Amino acid sequence: MRKLAVLSVVLFSFISATLWAQMTTGSMTGTVVDVQGAAVANAEVTVTNPETGFARTMASGSTGNYSVPELPPAIYNVRVKASGFSTVEQKNIQLLVGQTLTLNYSL
């Protein structure tokens, strides 16, 4: 029985490592706030790959948090806009495989 338990742990570790090695995307996450630091809900966060035209738009939640998961590795531009605020744009952000970038924005 003990051998079976040890074998199960070793097998699980191997499978987990193999699945981790097969990751092919990254993600961006962060918070959108105003100049006083208050959360900006429903801000439109658009991530664009200027070389391919690929774009994904997400909205920030009630606490200002946003997440853009499963992005192919590339160089991206990020644009954040919300009603009543100036638009903010950040260019040439490199995203690598397995990376989670935290990008916070103040409007």
One Martini backbone bead per residue (centre of mass of N, CA, C, O) as a GRO file, in nm:
protein
  107
    1MET     BB    1   0.057   0.063  -0.020
    2ARG     BB    2   0.299   0.256   0.001
    3LYS     BB    3   0.393   0.225  -0.293
    4LEU     BB    4   0.136   0.343  -0.419
    5ALA     BB    5   0.160   0.625  -0.293
    6VAL     BB    6   0.436   0.699  -0.410
    7LEU     BB    7   0.363   0.654  -0.707
    8SER     BB    8   0.138   0.867  -0.716
    9VAL     BB    9   0.313   1.114  -0.651
   10VAL     BB   10   0.512   1.086  -0.884
   11LEU     BB   11   0.305   1.090  -1.114
   12PHE     BB   12   0.176   1.364  -1.048
   13SER     BB   13   0.436   1.531  -1.077
   14PHE     BB   14   0.489   1.464  -1.373
   15ILE     BB   15   0.222   1.568  -1.491
   16SER     BB   16   0.245   1.858  -1.389
   17ALA     BB   17   0.512   1.927  -1.536
   18THR     BB   18   0.409   1.869  -1.821
   19LEU     BB   19   0.178   2.075  -1.826
   20TRP     BB   20   0.351   2.326  -1.769
   21ALA     BB   21   0.534   2.294  -2.029
   22GLN     BB   22   0.263   2.346  -2.226
   23MET     BB   23   0.257   2.633  -2.201
   24THR     BB   24   0.143   2.917  -2.441
   25THR     BB   25   0.070   3.149  -2.236
   26GLY     BB   26  -0.054   3.458  -2.110
   27SER     BB   27  -0.107   3.748  -1.884
   28MET     BB   28  -0.328   4.016  -1.777
   29THR     BB   29  -0.328   4.239  -1.490
   30GLY     BB   30  -0.535   4.466  -1.278
   31THR     BB   31  -0.589   4.821  -1.201
   32VAL     BB   32  -0.846   5.073  -1.201
   33VAL     BB   33  -0.800   5.424  -1.139
   34ASP     BB   34  -0.810   5.718  -1.003
   35VAL     BB   35  -0.643   5.996  -0.875
   36GLN     BB   36  -0.757   5.902  -0.574
   37GLY     BB   37  -0.782   5.561  -0.593
   38ALA     BB   38  -1.042   5.487  -0.716
   39ALA     BB   39  -1.237   5.276  -0.851
   40VAL     BB   40  -1.291   5.165  -1.197
   41ALA     BB   41  -1.569   5.079  -1.339
   42ASN     BB   42  -1.602   4.969  -1.664
   43ALA     BB   43  -1.341   4.959  -1.791
   44GLU     BB   44  -1.173   4.964  -2.100
   45VAL     BB   45  -0.964   4.687  -2.191
   46THR     BB   46  -0.718   4.694  -2.455
   47VAL     BB   47  -0.555   4.433  -2.631
   48THR     BB   48  -0.283   4.474  -2.876
   49ASN     BB   49  -0.150   4.341  -3.175
   50PRO     BB   50   0.011   4.522  -3.421
   51GLU     BB   51   0.105   4.288  -3.619
   52THR     BB   52  -0.196   4.124  -3.631
   53GLY     BB   53  -0.464   4.266  -3.479
   54PHE     BB   54  -0.501   4.145  -3.224
   55ALA     BB   55  -0.791   4.157  -2.995
   56ARG     BB   56  -0.883   4.239  -2.647
   57THR     BB   57  -1.178   4.297  -2.443
   58MET     BB   58  -1.218   4.431  -2.113
   59ALA     BB   59  -1.375   4.469  -1.798
   60SER     BB   60  -1.394   4.620  -1.518
   61GLY     BB   61  -1.473   4.590  -1.209
   62SER     BB   62  -1.594   4.716  -0.910
   63THR     BB   63  -1.266   4.721  -0.815
   64GLY     BB   64  -1.096   4.757  -1.105
   65ASN     BB   65  -1.053   4.481  -1.200
   66TYR     BB   66  -0.851   4.289  -1.434
   67SER     BB   67  -0.854   4.027  -1.703
   68VAL     BB   68  -0.619   3.875  -1.951
   69PRO     BB   69  -0.628   3.576  -2.079
   70GLU     BB   70  -0.471   3.381  -2.300
   71LEU     BB   71  -0.206   3.505  -2.435
   72PRO     BB   72  -0.006   3.541  -2.674
   73PRO     BB   73   0.305   3.580  -2.736
   74ALA     BB   74   0.401   3.936  -2.729
   75ILE     BB   75   0.348   4.255  -2.850
   76TYR     BB   76   0.177   4.516  -2.672
   77ASN     BB   77  -0.116   4.713  -2.648
   78VAL     BB   78  -0.269   4.940  -2.406
   79ARG     BB   79  -0.615   5.037  -2.352
   80VAL     BB   80  -0.776   5.286  -2.138
   81LYS     BB   81  -1.134   5.335  -2.083
   82ALA     BB   82  -1.368   5.592  -1.956
   83SER     BB   83  -1.624   5.753  -1.858
   84GLY     BB   84  -1.487   6.077  -1.781
   85PHE     BB   85  -1.204   5.994  -1.900
   86SER     BB   86  -0.895   5.955  -1.985
   87THR     BB   87  -0.697   5.806  -2.206
   88VAL     BB   88  -0.485   5.517  -2.182
   89GLU     BB   89  -0.149   5.435  -2.316
   90GLN     BB   90   0.044   5.134  -2.373
   91LYS     BB   91   0.353   5.038  -2.518
   92ASN     BB   92   0.549   4.771  -2.570
   93ILE     BB   93   0.449   4.490  -2.436
   94GLN     BB   94   0.599   4.212  -2.304
   95LEU     BB   95   0.488   3.872  -2.354
   96LEU     BB   96   0.527   3.568  -2.198
   97VAL     BB   97   0.543   3.258  -2.135
   98GLY     BB   98   0.376   3.222  -1.822
   99GLN     BB   99   0.301   3.518  -1.789
  100THR     BB  100   0.207   3.769  -1.535
  101LEU     BB  101   0.094   4.080  -1.580
  102THR     BB  102   0.107   4.384  -1.391
  103LEU     BB  103  -0.133   4.647  -1.480
  104ASN     BB  104  -0.164   4.968  -1.370
  105TYR     BB  105  -0.426   5.229  -1.377
  106SER     BB  106  -0.454   5.591  -1.419
  107LEU     BB  107  -0.722   5.832  -1.502
   0.00000   0.00000   0.00000
